Amino acid sequence: MAIFHWLVIQGGVPVKEVLSYRRCLRPGSDDKCGWCGIHVESIDHLFLHCSWSHHIWSALFNWWNVSWIIPSSMLEFSSDWINGMGIKAANFWSLIGPVTIWAIWLARNELVFNGVYSCWAATVSRIKLKVFNGSLTRKSVRVINFICGAFNLGV
């Protein structure tokens, strides 16, 4: 996921806009976002500005009671969440960004290549589970205690 995150920031992910620029799409091919069908599928649109992705980010920010304004680019956004978004569990939050980007990409590929539409709410649930599992892998007691508090598990 770290390499994929780096590719996103560098603009190297093969979204339709990038493929069109590299002339990998036939002239006249549809370059619109598979989720909204309105805007060109660019990296910033797919991961931040599409209404489908926006629902995911909003749900995750609401989960942490964090107010936010959508930045103009993935580079800006990455800088914010690498710095912890100003919340107590910066280490935990640093997992959410890459996991979310990866989950959006996998859901996008399911839609593009298999015609399978993923519900954004189900994607959020998968993200939360993967982040929780990632935090367990890191064996971070402070993060686990914070999570338990967030879920009112009373550890």
Short mmCIF file of C-alpha atoms in Angstrom, two decimals:
data_model
loop_
_atom_site.label_atom_id
_atom_site.label_comp_id
_atom_site.label_asym_id
_atom_site.label_seq_id
_atom_site.Cartn_x
_atom_site.Cartn_y
_atom_site.Cartn_z
CA MET A 1 0.00 0.00 0.00
CA ALA A 2 2.89 2.37 0.67
CA ILE A 3 4.12 2.03 -2.90
CA PHE A 4 0.62 2.54 -4.25
CA HIS A 5 0.22 5.63 -2.05
CA TRP A 6 3.49 6.99 -3.45
CA LEU A 7 2.24 6.33 -7.01
CA VAL A 8 -0.98 8.22 -6.27
CA ILE A 9 0.94 11.25 -5.02
CA GLN A 10 3.27 11.10 -8.03
CA GLY A 11 0.34 10.93 -10.48
CA GLY A 12 1.38 7.50 -11.70
CA VAL A 13 -1.82 5.55 -11.09
CA PRO A 14 -3.43 4.46 -14.38
CA VAL A 15 -6.73 6.29 -14.09
CA LYS A 16 -8.50 7.14 -17.34
CA GLU A 17 -7.03 10.65 -17.51
CA VAL A 18 -3.48 9.26 -17.24
CA LEU A 19 -4.20 6.49 -19.75
CA SER A 20 -5.64 9.01 -22.18
CA TYR A 21 -2.60 11.28 -21.79
CA ARG A 22 -0.32 8.30 -22.47
CA ARG A 23 -2.47 7.42 -25.50
CA CYS A 24 -3.38 4.05 -24.07
CA LEU A 25 -7.09 4.63 -24.66
CA ARG A 26 -8.64 4.62 -28.10
CA PRO A 27 -9.62 8.07 -29.36
CA GLY A 28 -13.18 8.76 -28.28
CA SER A 29 -13.05 6.27 -25.40
CA ASP A 30 -15.04 7.14 -22.33
CA ASP A 31 -12.76 8.88 -19.84
CA LYS A 32 -15.49 9.62 -17.31
CA CYS A 33 -15.48 8.45 -13.72
CA GLY A 34 -17.22 5.12 -13.31
CA TRP A 35 -18.89 6.23 -10.08
CA CYS A 36 -20.42 9.56 -11.07
CA GLY A 37 -20.18 9.41 -14.87
CA ILE A 38 -19.84 13.19 -14.99
CA HIS A 39 -16.21 14.16 -14.47
CA VAL A 40 -13.02 12.89 -16.07
CA GLU A 41 -11.51 10.14 -13.95
CA SER A 42 -8.41 11.90 -12.66
CA ILE A 43 -6.46 10.88 -9.58
CA ASP A 44 -7.75 13.80 -7.52
CA HIS A 45 -11.32 13.24 -8.68
CA LEU A 46 -11.31 9.49 -8.06
CA PHE A 47 -9.74 9.60 -4.61
CA LEU A 48 -11.13 12.91 -3.28
CA HIS A 49 -13.72 14.78 -5.31
CA CYS A 50 -16.09 12.12 -6.65
CA SER A 51 -19.28 12.01 -4.61
CA TRP A 52 -18.76 8.26 -4.04
CA SER A 53 -15.27 8.78 -2.57
CA HIS A 54 -16.44 11.85 -0.67
CA HIS A 55 -19.01 9.70 1.17
CA ILE A 56 -16.21 7.37 2.27
CA TRP A 57 -13.95 10.16 3.51
CA SER A 58 -16.87 11.88 5.25
CA ALA A 59 -17.82 8.68 7.07
CA LEU A 60 -14.23 8.14 8.20
CA PHE A 61 -13.86 11.73 9.38
CA ASN A 62 -17.19 11.52 11.19
CA TRP A 63 -15.96 8.31 12.84
CA TRP A 64 -13.15 10.36 14.37
CA ASN A 65 -15.22 13.53 14.93
CA VAL A 66 -12.84 15.50 12.73
CA SER A 67 -14.02 18.45 10.63
CA TRP A 68 -12.41 18.77 7.26
CA ILE A 69 -12.45 20.57 3.96
CA ILE A 70 -11.59 18.60 0.86
CA PRO A 71 -8.16 19.68 -0.35
CA SER A 72 -7.55 20.31 -4.02
CA SER A 73 -5.07 17.46 -4.50
CA MET A 74 -3.97 14.13 -3.10
CA LEU A 75 -0.58 15.68 -2.37
CA GLU A 76 -2.18 18.22 0.00
CA PHE A 77 -4.39 15.59 1.57
CA SER A 78 -1.50 13.15 2.06
CA SER A 79 0.50 15.82 3.81
CA ASP A 80 -2.41 16.43 6.19
CA TRP A 81 -2.97 12.86 7.23
CA ILE A 82 0.69 11.96 7.39
CA ASN A 83 0.88 14.72 10.02
CA GLY A 84 -1.98 13.09 11.94
CA MET A 85 -4.86 15.43 11.05
CA GLY A 86 -4.41 17.05 14.44
CA ILE A 87 -6.03 14.17 16.30
CA LYS A 88 -4.75 12.18 19.27
CA ALA A 89 -4.14 8.92 17.44
CA ALA A 90 -1.84 10.12 14.68
CA ASN A 91 -0.30 6.64 14.32
CA PHE A 92 -3.74 5.13 13.84
CA TRP A 93 -4.79 7.87 11.46
CA SER A 94 -1.68 7.26 9.34
CA LEU A 95 -3.15 3.80 8.58
CA ILE A 96 -6.51 5.17 7.49
CA GLY A 97 -5.20 7.20 4.53
CA PRO A 98 -3.31 4.46 2.66
CA VAL A 99 -5.94 1.82 3.46
CA THR A 100 -8.71 4.10 2.18
CA ILE A 101 -6.87 4.96 -1.02
CA TRP A 102 -6.21 1.27 -1.64
CA ALA A 103 -9.87 0.35 -0.92
CA ILE A 104 -11.13 3.03 -3.32
CA TRP A 105 -8.75 1.74 -6.00
CA LEU A 106 -9.87 -1.88 -5.53
CA ALA A 107 -13.54 -0.86 -5.68
CA ARG A 108 -12.85 1.21 -8.80
CA ASN A 109 -11.17 -1.75 -10.47
CA GLU A 110 -14.08 -4.04 -9.58
CA LEU A 111 -16.38 -1.57 -11.32
CA VAL A 112 -14.19 -0.99 -14.38
CA PHE A 113 -13.09 -4.57 -15.01
CA ASN A 114 -15.94 -6.65 -13.60
CA GLY A 115 -18.92 -4.28 -13.63
CA VAL A 116 -19.39 -4.77 -9.86
CA TYR A 117 -20.65 -1.68 -8.05
CA SER A 118 -19.45 -1.45 -4.45
CA CYS A 119 -21.57 0.32 -1.87
CA TRP A 120 -19.54 3.10 -0.28
CA ALA A 121 -20.84 2.18 3.19
CA ALA A 122 -19.64 -1.42 2.78
CA THR A 123 -16.28 -0.05 1.63
CA VAL A 124 -16.08 2.06 4.81
CA SER A 125 -16.73 -1.04 6.91
CA ARG A 126 -13.95 -2.92 5.11
CA ILE A 127 -11.60 0.03 5.66
CA LYS A 128 -12.35 0.14 9.39
CA LEU A 129 -11.75 -3.59 9.73
CA LYS A 130 -8.47 -3.44 7.79
CA VAL A 131 -7.26 -0.45 9.83
CA PHE A 132 -8.17 -2.19 13.07
CA ASN A 133 -6.31 -5.34 11.94
CA GLY A 134 -3.35 -3.19 10.90
CA SER A 135 -3.24 -1.57 14.31
CA LEU A 136 -3.24 -5.01 15.95
CA THR A 137 -0.37 -6.03 13.71
CA ARG A 138 1.58 -3.00 14.89
CA LYS A 139 0.91 -4.14 18.46
CA SER A 140 0.18 -0.61 19.50
CA VAL A 141 -1.53 -0.75 22.88
CA ARG A 142 -2.21 2.98 22.92
CA VAL A 143 -4.00 2.79 19.58
CA ILE A 144 -6.03 -0.24 20.63
CA ASN A 145 -7.10 1.53 23.82
CA PHE A 146 -8.07 4.57 21.76
CA ILE A 147 -10.10 2.41 19.38
CA CYS A 148 -11.87 0.68 22.22
CA GLY A 149 -12.74 4.09 23.59
CA ALA A 150 -14.02 5.18 20.17
CA PHE A 151 -16.30 2.11 20.08
CA ASN A 152 -17.23 2.46 23.78
CA LEU A 153 -15.83 -0.99 24.47
CA GLY A 154 -14.66 0.01 27.94
CA VAL A 155 -11.19 -1.51 28.07
#
